[in-house]
PDB file of C-alpha atoms in Angstrom:
ATOM      1  CA  MET A 172     -11.542 -16.171 -22.348  1.00 59.00           C
ATOM      2  CA  ILE A 173      -9.263 -13.129 -20.452  1.00 68.00           C
ATOM      3  CA  THR A 174      -6.490 -11.921 -22.786  1.00 78.00           C
ATOM      4  CA  LYS A 175      -5.778  -8.680 -21.405  1.00 89.00           C
ATOM      5  CA  LYS A 176      -3.238  -8.344 -18.463  1.00 95.00           C
ATOM      6  CA  ILE A 177      -4.695  -7.235 -15.362  1.00 97.00           C
ATOM      7  CA  GLY A 178      -2.957  -5.024 -12.683  1.00 97.00           C
ATOM      8  CA  ILE A 179      -3.838  -3.811  -9.120  1.00 98.00           C
ATOM      9  CA  ALA A 180      -2.768  -0.434  -7.944  1.00 97.00           C
ATOM     10  CA  LEU A 181      -3.095  -0.365  -3.965  1.00 97.00           C
ATOM     11  CA  SER A 182      -3.026   3.249  -2.434  1.00 94.00           C
ATOM     12  CA  GLY A 183      -1.435   4.265   0.730  1.00 90.00           C
ATOM     13  CA  GLY A 184      -3.292   5.059   3.956  1.00 86.00           C
ATOM     14  CA  ALA A 185      -1.334   3.722   7.092  1.00 86.00           C
ATOM     15  CA  ALA A 186      -3.506   1.412   9.168  1.00 89.00           C
ATOM     16  CA  ARG A 187      -6.510   1.728   6.593  1.00 92.00           C
ATOM     17  CA  GLY A 188      -4.345  -0.190   4.091  1.00 94.00           C
ATOM     18  CA  PHE A 189      -5.647  -3.385   5.866  1.00 96.00           C
ATOM     19  CA  ALA A 190      -8.751  -2.622   3.628  1.00 97.00           C
ATOM     20  CA  HIS A 191      -6.630  -3.751   0.791  1.00 98.00           C
ATOM     21  CA  VAL A 192      -6.652  -7.463   2.188  1.00 98.00           C
ATOM     22  CA  GLY A 193     -10.485  -7.701   1.997  1.00 98.00           C
ATOM     23  CA  VAL A 194     -10.421  -6.445  -1.696  1.00 98.00           C
ATOM     24  CA  LEU A 195      -7.857  -9.074  -2.653  1.00 98.00           C
ATOM     25  CA  LYS A 196      -9.812 -11.682  -0.898  1.00 98.00           C
ATOM     26  CA  VAL A 197     -13.037 -11.007  -2.932  1.00 98.00           C
ATOM     27  CA  LEU A 198     -11.052 -10.670  -6.118  1.00 98.00           C
ATOM     28  CA  GLN A 199      -9.470 -14.096  -5.427  1.00 97.00           C
ATOM     29  CA  GLU A 200     -12.989 -15.659  -4.410  1.00 97.00           C
ATOM     30  CA  HIS A 201     -14.380 -14.590  -7.857  1.00 97.00           C
ATOM     31  CA  GLY A 202     -11.255 -15.984  -9.799  1.00 95.00           C
ATOM     32  CA  ILE A 203     -10.182 -12.407 -10.954  1.00 96.00           C
ATOM     33  CA  PRO A 204      -6.480 -12.949 -12.334  1.00 95.00           C
ATOM     34  CA  ILE A 205      -3.823 -10.650 -11.085  1.00 97.00           C
ATOM     35  CA  ASP A 206      -1.026 -10.476 -13.437  1.00 97.00           C
ATOM     36  CA  MET A 207       0.945  -7.760 -11.569  1.00 98.00           C
ATOM     37  CA  ILE A 208       0.488  -5.460  -8.415  1.00 98.00           C
ATOM     38  CA  ALA A 209       1.989  -2.133  -7.428  1.00 98.00           C
ATOM     39  CA  GLY A 210       1.511  -0.299  -4.006  1.00 97.00           C
ATOM     40  CA  SER A 211       2.547   3.074  -2.428  1.00 96.00           C
ATOM     41  CA  SER A 212       3.175   3.135   1.300  1.00 93.00           C
ATOM     42  CA  ALA A 213       0.901   0.828   3.322  1.00 94.00           C
ATOM     43  CA  GLY A 214      -0.258  -0.312  -0.004  1.00 97.00           C
ATOM     44  CA  SER A 215       3.215  -1.727  -0.989  1.00 98.00           C
ATOM     45  CA  ILE A 216       3.220  -3.858   2.007  1.00 97.00           C
ATOM     46  CA  VAL A 217      -0.133  -5.706   1.324  1.00 98.00           C
ATOM     47  CA  ALA A 218       0.829  -5.840  -2.474  1.00 98.00           C
ATOM     48  CA  GLY A 219       4.238  -7.178  -1.659  1.00 98.00           C
ATOM     49  CA  ALA A 220       3.009  -9.809   0.553  1.00 98.00           C
ATOM     50  CA  PHE A 221       0.404 -10.876  -2.171  1.00 98.00           C
ATOM     51  CA  ALA A 222       3.280 -10.961  -4.946  1.00 98.00           C
ATOM     52  CA  ALA A 223       5.372 -13.010  -2.638  1.00 98.00           C
ATOM     53  CA  GLY A 224       2.497 -15.630  -2.664  1.00 98.00           C
ATOM     54  CA  MET A 225       0.866 -15.014   0.466  1.00 98.00           C
ATOM     55  CA  THR A 226      -3.040 -15.463   0.580  1.00 98.00           C
ATOM     56  CA  PRO A 227      -5.213 -12.803   1.804  1.00 97.00           C
ATOM     57  CA  ASP A 228      -5.753 -14.807   4.977  1.00 97.00           C
ATOM     58  CA  GLU A 229      -2.168 -15.232   5.541  1.00 98.00           C
ATOM     59  CA  ILE A 230      -1.620 -11.408   4.891  1.00 98.00           C
ATOM     60  CA  ALA A 231      -4.319 -10.630   7.649  1.00 97.00           C
ATOM     61  CA  GLU A 232      -2.521 -13.335  10.005  1.00 96.00           C
ATOM     62  CA  MET A 233       0.700 -11.159   9.580  1.00 96.00           C
ATOM     63  CA  GLY A 234      -1.136  -8.093   9.955  1.00 93.00           C
ATOM     64  CA  ARG A 235      -2.043  -9.161  13.705  1.00 92.00           C
ATOM     65  CA  LYS A 236       1.483  -9.014  14.412  1.00 92.00           C
ATOM     66  CA  VAL A 237       1.882  -5.404  13.433  1.00 88.00           C
ATOM     67  CA  LYS A 238       2.467  -2.822  16.281  1.00 84.00           C
ATOM     68  CA  TRP A 239       3.746   0.602  15.666  1.00 75.00           C
ATOM     69  CA  MET A 240       6.824  -0.164  17.824  1.00 75.00           C
ATOM     70  CA  LYS A 241       7.616  -3.283  15.964  1.00 76.00           C
ATOM     71  CA  ILE A 242       7.951  -1.366  12.717  1.00 80.00           C
ATOM     72  CA  SER A 243       9.409   1.834  13.793  1.00 76.00           C
ATOM     73  CA  GLY A 244      11.866   3.142  16.565  1.00 71.00           C
ATOM     74  CA  PRO A 245      14.112   6.104  17.460  1.00 73.00           C
ATOM     75  CA  SER A 246      15.834   8.064  14.653  1.00 71.00           C
ATOM     76  CA  PHE A 247      19.565   9.006  14.887  1.00 71.00           C
ATOM     77  CA  SER A 248      19.030  11.232  11.919  1.00 72.00           C
ATOM     78  CA  ARG A 249      18.178  15.013  11.605  1.00 72.00           C
ATOM     79  CA  MET A 250      15.982  13.937   8.700  1.00 73.00           C
ATOM     80  CA  GLY A 251      13.221  12.307  10.619  1.00 68.00           C
ATOM     81  CA  LEU A 252      11.504  11.908  13.977  1.00 71.00           C
ATOM     82  CA  LEU A 253      11.583   8.197  13.736  1.00 81.00           C
ATOM     83  CA  SER A 254      13.243   5.473  11.821  1.00 81.00           C
ATOM     84  CA  ASN A 255      11.209   2.480  10.180  1.00 87.00           C
ATOM     85  CA  SER A 256      14.178   0.176   9.854  1.00 88.00           C
ATOM     86  CA  ARG A 257      12.427  -2.248  12.032  1.00 92.00           C
ATOM     87  CA  LEU A 258       9.660  -2.488   9.196  1.00 93.00           C
ATOM     88  CA  GLU A 259      12.433  -3.895   7.020  1.00 93.00           C
ATOM     89  CA  THR A 260      13.189  -6.562   9.570  1.00 94.00           C
ATOM     90  CA  PHE A 261       9.688  -7.251   9.973  1.00 94.00           C
ATOM     91  CA  ILE A 262       9.123  -7.942   6.268  1.00 96.00           C
ATOM     92  CA  THR A 263      12.248 -10.264   5.907  1.00 96.00           C
ATOM     93  CA  ARG A 264      10.964 -12.317   8.944  1.00 95.00           C
ATOM     94  CA  ASN A 265       7.248 -12.557   7.657  1.00 96.00           C
ATOM     95  CA  PHE A 266       7.602 -12.827   3.669  1.00 98.00           C
ATOM     96  CA  PRO A 267       8.135 -16.123   2.181  1.00 97.00           C
ATOM     97  CA  VAL A 268      10.143 -14.493  -0.754  1.00 97.00           C
ATOM     98  CA  HIS A 269      12.791 -11.738  -0.115  1.00 97.00           C
ATOM     99  CA  ARG A 270      13.873 -10.654  -3.792  1.00 98.00           C
ATOM    100  CA  PHE A 271      11.955  -9.140  -6.470  1.00 98.00           C
ATOM    101  CA  GLU A 272      13.188 -11.651  -9.089  1.00 97.00           C
ATOM    102  CA  ASP A 273      11.905 -14.575  -7.061  1.00 98.00           C
ATOM    103  CA  LEU A 274       8.200 -13.207  -6.928  1.00 98.00           C
ATOM    104  CA  PRO A 275       5.462 -15.233  -8.414  1.00 98.00           C
ATOM    105  CA  VAL A 276       3.618 -12.149  -9.306  1.00 98.00           C
ATOM    106  CA  PRO A 277       5.469  -8.953 -10.601  1.00 98.00           C
ATOM    107  CA  PHE A 278       5.360  -6.218  -7.933  1.00 98.00           C
ATOM    108  CA  GLY A 279       6.331  -2.659  -7.737  1.00 98.00           C
ATOM    109  CA  ALA A 280       7.020  -0.506  -4.581  1.00 98.00           C
ATOM    110  CA  VAL A 281       6.602   3.089  -5.519  1.00 97.00           C
ATOM    111  CA  ALA A 282       8.474   5.722  -3.704  1.00 96.00           C
ATOM    112  CA  CYS A 283       9.413   9.617  -4.234  1.00 94.00           C
ATOM    113  CA  ASP A 284      13.062  10.821  -4.751  1.00 95.00           C
ATOM    114  CA  ILE A 285      12.968  13.660  -2.161  1.00 92.00           C
ATOM    115  CA  GLU A 286      15.704  15.599  -4.224  1.00 92.00           C
ATOM    116  CA  THR A 287      13.976  15.516  -7.715  1.00 94.00           C
ATOM    117  CA  GLY A 288      10.360  14.866  -6.770  1.00 89.00           C
ATOM    118  CA  ASP A 289      10.393  12.058  -9.171  1.00 93.00           C
ATOM    119  CA  GLU A 290       8.179   8.912  -8.753  1.00 94.00           C
ATOM    120  CA  VAL A 291      10.339   5.932  -8.425  1.00 96.00           C
ATOM    121  CA  VAL A 292       8.987   2.545  -9.076  1.00 97.00           C
ATOM    122  CA  LEU A 293      11.313  -0.150  -7.533  1.00 97.00           C
ATOM    123  CA  THR A 294      10.727  -3.390  -9.208  1.00 97.00           C
ATOM    124  CA  GLY A 295      12.317  -6.226 -11.239  1.00 95.00           C
ATOM    125  CA  GLU A 296      15.406  -7.113  -9.079  1.00 95.00           C
ATOM    126  CA  GLY A 297      16.867  -6.426  -5.536  1.00 95.00           C
ATOM    127  CA  ASP A 298      15.787  -6.809  -1.946  1.00 96.00           C
ATOM    128  CA  LEU A 299      12.001  -6.240  -1.157  1.00 97.00           C
ATOM    129  CA  ALA A 300      12.267  -5.148   2.479  1.00 97.00           C
ATOM    130  CA  PRO A 301      14.272  -2.056   1.707  1.00 96.00           C
ATOM    131  CA  ALA A 302      12.138  -1.150  -1.138  1.00 97.00           C
ATOM    132  CA  ILE A 303       8.896  -1.378   0.857  1.00 97.00           C
ATOM    133  CA  ARG A 304      10.495   0.498   3.805  1.00 95.00           C
ATOM    134  CA  ALA A 305      11.491   3.355   1.414  1.00 96.00           C
ATOM    135  CA  SER A 306       7.892   3.469  -0.001  1.00 96.00           C
ATOM    136  CA  CYS A 307       6.338   3.598   3.524  1.00 93.00           C
ATOM    137  CA  ALA A 308       8.928   6.470   4.611  1.00 92.00           C
ATOM    138  CA  ILE A 309       6.287   9.246   5.538  1.00 87.00           C
ATOM    139  CA  PRO A 310       8.302  12.463   5.160  1.00 84.00           C
ATOM    140  CA  GLY A 311       8.918  14.350   8.476  1.00 78.00           C
ATOM    141  CA  VAL A 312       8.030  11.093  10.513  1.00 83.00           C
ATOM    142  CA  PHE A 313      10.523   8.541   9.231  1.00 87.00           C
ATOM    143  CA  THR A 314      14.043   9.029   7.959  1.00 90.00           C
ATOM    144  CA  PRO A 315      14.388   8.936   4.103  1.00 91.00           C
ATOM    145  CA  VAL A 316      15.862   5.691   2.724  1.00 92.00           C
ATOM    146  CA  GLU A 317      18.748   5.717   0.424  1.00 91.00           C
ATOM    147  CA  ASP A 318      18.543   3.123  -2.317  1.00 91.00           C
ATOM    148  CA  ALA A 319      21.415   1.248  -4.165  1.00 87.00           C
ATOM    149  CA  ALA A 320      21.365   3.999  -6.716  1.00 89.00           C
ATOM    150  CA  GLY A 321      22.172   6.665  -4.277  1.00 92.00           C
ATOM    151  CA  ARG A 322      18.725   8.142  -4.313  1.00 95.00           C
ATOM    152  CA  THR A 323      17.084   9.596  -1.146  1.00 94.00           C
ATOM    153  CA  LEU A 324      13.537   8.250  -1.020  1.00 95.00           C
ATOM    154  CA  VAL A 325      10.416   8.922   0.912  1.00 93.00           C
ATOM    155  CA  ASP A 326       6.742   7.651   0.903  1.00 91.00           C
ATOM    156  CA  GLY A 327       5.484   6.854  -2.501  1.00 91.00           C
ATOM    157  CA  GLY A 328       2.077   8.609  -1.703  1.00 86.00           C
ATOM    158  CA  VAL A 329       3.774  11.985  -1.912  1.00 84.00           C
ATOM    159  CA  VAL A 330       3.835  11.691  -5.609  1.00 87.00           C
ATOM    160  CA  ALA A 331       1.400   8.546  -6.613  1.00 90.00           C
ATOM    161  CA  PRO A 332      -1.107   8.036  -3.677  1.00 88.00           C
ATOM    162  CA  VAL A 333      -2.734   5.359  -6.011  1.00 92.00           C
ATOM    163  CA  PRO A 334       0.159   3.889  -8.364  1.00 94.00           C
ATOM    164  CA  THR A 335      -1.774   3.379 -11.498  1.00 94.00           C
ATOM    165  CA  ARG A 336       1.013   4.701 -13.695  1.00 93.00           C
ATOM    166  CA  ALA A 337       3.415   2.192 -12.195  1.00 95.00           C
ATOM    167  CA  VAL A 338       1.133  -0.659 -12.766  1.00 96.00           C
ATOM    168  CA  ARG A 339       0.537   0.540 -16.182  1.00 95.00           C
ATOM    169  CA  GLU A 340       4.370   0.690 -17.032  1.00 95.00           C
ATOM    170  CA  MET A 341       4.694  -2.772 -15.624  1.00 96.00           C
ATOM    171  CA  GLY A 342       2.505  -3.965 -18.408  1.00 96.00           C
ATOM    172  CA  ALA A 343      -1.033  -3.928 -17.258  1.00 96.00           C
ATOM    173  CA  GLU A 344      -3.641  -3.303 -19.834  1.00 95.00           C
ATOM    174  CA  ILE A 345      -6.760  -3.387 -17.260  1.00 96.00           C
ATOM    175  CA  ILE A 346      -5.985  -1.427 -14.183  1.00 96.00           C
ATOM    176  CA  ILE A 347      -8.160  -2.042 -10.874  1.00 96.00           C
ATOM    177  CA  ALA A 348      -7.198   0.730  -8.343  1.00 95.00           C
ATOM    178  CA  VAL A 349      -7.927   0.793  -4.546  1.00 96.00           C
ATOM    179  CA  ASP A 350      -8.070   4.052  -2.846  1.00 92.00           C
ATOM    180  CA  VAL A 351      -8.489   3.813   0.953  1.00 91.00           C
ATOM    181  CA  LEU A 352      -7.652   7.684   1.195  1.00 84.00           C
ATOM    182  CA  ALA A 353      -9.822   9.724  -1.178  1.00 74.00           C
ATOM    183  CA  GLY A 354     -12.940   8.163   0.266  1.00 59.00           C
ATOM    184  CA  GLY A 355     -11.580   8.638   3.756  1.00 47.00           C
ATOM    185  CA  GLY A 356     -13.279  11.839   4.553  1.00 49.00           C
ATOM    186  CA  THR A 357     -11.826  14.260   7.277  1.00 49.00           C
ATOM    187  CA  ASN A 358     -12.918  12.367  10.445  1.00 51.00           C
ATOM    188  CA  LEU A 359      -9.443  11.966  11.597  1.00 53.00           C
ATOM    189  CA  GLY A 360      -9.720  12.836  15.294  1.00 60.00           C
ATOM    190  CA  LYS A 361      -7.794  15.207  17.224  1.00 63.00           C
ATOM    191  CA  PRO A 362      -3.949  14.429  17.742  1.00 59.00           C
ATOM    192  CA  LYS A 363      -2.802  14.455  21.267  1.00 57.00           C
ATOM    193  CA  THR A 364       0.918  14.646  20.551  1.00 59.00           C
ATOM    194  CA  LEU A 365       3.529  16.408  18.458  1.00 57.00           C
ATOM    195  CA  LEU A 366       4.378  13.070  16.578  1.00 58.00           C
ATOM    196  CA  GLY A 367       0.546  12.694  16.144  1.00 61.00           C
ATOM    197  CA  VAL A 368       0.137  16.374  14.703  1.00 66.00           C
ATOM    198  CA  ILE A 369       3.227  15.605  12.257  1.00 66.00           C
ATOM    199  CA  PHE A 370       2.056  12.213  11.258  1.00 64.00           C
ATOM    200  CA  GLN A 371      -1.673  13.179  10.562  1.00 67.00           C
ATOM    201  CA  SER A 372      -0.536  16.393   8.736  1.00 67.00           C
ATOM    202  CA  ALA A 373       1.522  14.390   6.331  1.00 66.00           C
ATOM    203  CA  MET A 374      -1.301  11.870   5.838  1.00 65.00           C
ATOM    204  CA  MET A 375      -3.584  14.677   4.912  1.00 66.00           C
ATOM    205  CA  LEU A 376      -1.460  16.027   2.491  1.00 66.00           C
ATOM    206  CA  ILE A 377      -1.113  12.724   0.827  1.00 64.00           C
ATOM    207  CA  ARG A 378      -4.959  12.182   0.845  1.00 62.00           C
ATOM    208  CA  THR A 379      -5.455  15.553  -0.746  1.00 61.00           C
ATOM    209  CA  ALA A 380      -3.134  14.524  -3.561  1.00 60.00           C
ATOM    210  CA  SER A 381      -5.191  11.313  -3.827  1.00 57.00           C
ATOM    211  CA  LYS A 382      -8.602  13.286  -4.195  1.00 56.00           C
ATOM    212  CA  LEU A 383      -7.104  15.442  -7.089  1.00 53.00           C
ATOM    213  CA  GLN A 384      -5.158  13.117  -9.088  1.00 55.00           C
ATOM    214  CA  ASP A 385      -6.534  11.428 -12.276  1.00 50.00           C
ATOM    215  CA  TYR A 386      -6.561   7.615 -11.495  1.00 60.00           C
ATOM    216  CA  HIS A 387      -6.197   6.405 -14.855  1.00 83.00           C
ATOM    217  CA  ALA A 388      -7.827   3.178 -13.644  1.00 91.00           C
ATOM    218  CA  ASP A 389     -10.619   1.171 -15.469  1.00 94.00           C
ATOM    219  CA  VAL A 390     -12.433   0.421 -12.113  1.00 95.00           C
ATOM    220  CA  THR A 391     -11.631   2.382  -8.889  1.00 93.00           C
ATOM    221  CA  ILE A 392     -12.647   0.616  -5.508  1.00 95.00           C
ATOM    222  CA  LEU A 393     -13.254   3.055  -2.519  1.00 94.00           C
ATOM    223  CA  PRO A 394     -13.652   1.248   0.702  1.00 95.00           C
ATOM    224  CA  LYS A 395     -15.601   3.050   3.254  1.00 93.00           C
ATOM    225  CA  VAL A 396     -13.323   3.700   5.966  1.00 92.00           C
ATOM    226  CA  SER A 397     -13.732   7.539   7.177  1.00 81.00           C
ATOM    227  CA  HIS A 398     -14.771   6.528  10.752  1.00 84.00           C
ATOM    228  CA  ILE A 399     -11.435   4.759  11.317  1.00 84.00           C
ATOM    229  CA  ARG A 400      -8.317   6.668  12.228  1.00 79.00           C
ATOM    230  CA  ILE A 401      -5.236   6.300   9.967  1.00 79.00           C
ATOM    231  CA  ASP A 402      -3.245   5.232  12.884  1.00 80.00           C
ATOM    232  CA  ASP A 403      -5.653   2.744  14.557  1.00 83.00           C
ATOM    233  CA  LEU A 404      -4.181  -0.671  13.998  1.00 88.00           C
ATOM    234  CA  SER A 405      -6.713  -2.199  16.419  1.00 90.00           C
ATOM    235  CA  LYS A 406      -9.371  -2.087  13.652  1.00 93.00           C
ATOM    236  CA  MET A 407      -8.011  -4.606  11.391  1.00 95.00           C
ATOM    237  CA  ASP A 408     -10.801  -6.752  11.150  1.00 96.00           C
ATOM    238  CA  GLU A 409     -13.194  -3.815  10.542  1.00 96.00           C
ATOM    239  CA  LEU A 410     -10.985  -2.606   7.829  1.00 97.00           C
ATOM    240  CA  ILE A 411     -10.829  -6.006   6.003  1.00 97.00           C
ATOM    241  CA  ALA A 412     -14.525  -6.159   6.035  1.00 98.00           C
ATOM    242  CA  ALA A 413     -14.897  -2.588   4.417  1.00 96.00           C
ATOM    243  CA  GLY A 414     -12.427  -3.703   1.727  1.00 97.00           C
ATOM    244  CA  GLU A 415     -14.533  -6.813   1.098  1.00 98.00           C
ATOM    245  CA  ALA A 416     -17.859  -4.936   0.852  1.00 98.00           C
ATOM    246  CA  ALA A 417     -16.299  -2.285  -1.395  1.00 97.00           C
ATOM    247  CA  ALA A 418     -14.836  -5.026  -3.800  1.00 98.00           C
ATOM    248  CA  ARG A 419     -18.264  -6.881  -3.885  1.00 98.00           C
ATOM    249  CA  GLU A 420     -19.993  -3.562  -5.105  1.00 97.00           C
ATOM    250  CA  LYS A 421     -17.748  -3.533  -7.933  1.00 97.00           C
ATOM    251  CA  ILE A 422     -17.200  -7.188  -8.711  1.00 97.00           C
ATOM    252  CA  GLU A 423     -19.958  -7.492 -11.513  1.00 96.00           C
ATOM    253  CA  GLU A 424     -18.231  -4.399 -13.293  1.00 96.00           C
ATOM    254  CA  ILE A 425     -14.894  -5.843 -13.089  1.00 96.00           C
ATOM    255  CA  LYS A 426     -16.172  -9.260 -14.477  1.00 95.00           C
ATOM    256  CA  ALA A 427     -17.951  -7.526 -17.473  1.00 93.00           C
ATOM    257  CA  LEU A 428     -14.775  -5.380 -18.009  1.00 92.00           C
ATOM    258  CA  ILE A 429     -12.442  -8.362 -18.264  1.00 90.00           C
ATOM    259  CA  GLY A 430     -15.019 -10.662 -20.123  1.00 86.00           C
ATOM    260  CA  GLN A 431     -15.474 -12.905 -17.354  1.00 83.00           C
ATOM    261  CA  PRO A 432     -19.020 -14.539 -16.961  1.00 77.00           C
TER     262      PRO A 432
END
């Protein structure tokens, strides 16, 4: 009998975040209960969708609609090249639940306060879409997002590439972390535009932080995605399959940890 609360922490990783969908699919197939979930950056999109009651297959179907031009656009601010305000609209249109307090599974979207450098966990109450948008605001690429408390927020991966502390603070006693960056290698390809250079540089800094951090997780799943560019949305199916394979490698360890036969 499982008595401890199980939390999932999903890393950032841009397009590689699709691998999280495969991990969640395997966990559900094996009846692993998920009592709470947190995500940074791309992980916050998948985590938020799951917390809203969407199945992994439904999240994958939503993922097929994702195009960079659908979730980003011109910025009219001096604080970023692009705006990801369209991501907010995308989430509102595709999520079945729009507020934290209505979620069937507790969820935390992790961002960074650009003024203080503090980790900010958006959870409990309020609108999901702006919280997830803030968690995905890659510094230098997307303009920061100001929240209801007046904080200026950027990508959560800056301070918590894998948000294990957030899910622990939400009440998790057993933490399963999924990191699509630390196992991502350096095979990112040569950027061809200024935006590509800035985007890739920001993601490399976040990936380095991911490698150096102490996970504080009971089990860490590392999908093998080094051969896939972090901006390549066309490889969604391959990324999901990589997530499934990595989760299956750890499933017996997870079952033993939680006392599931």
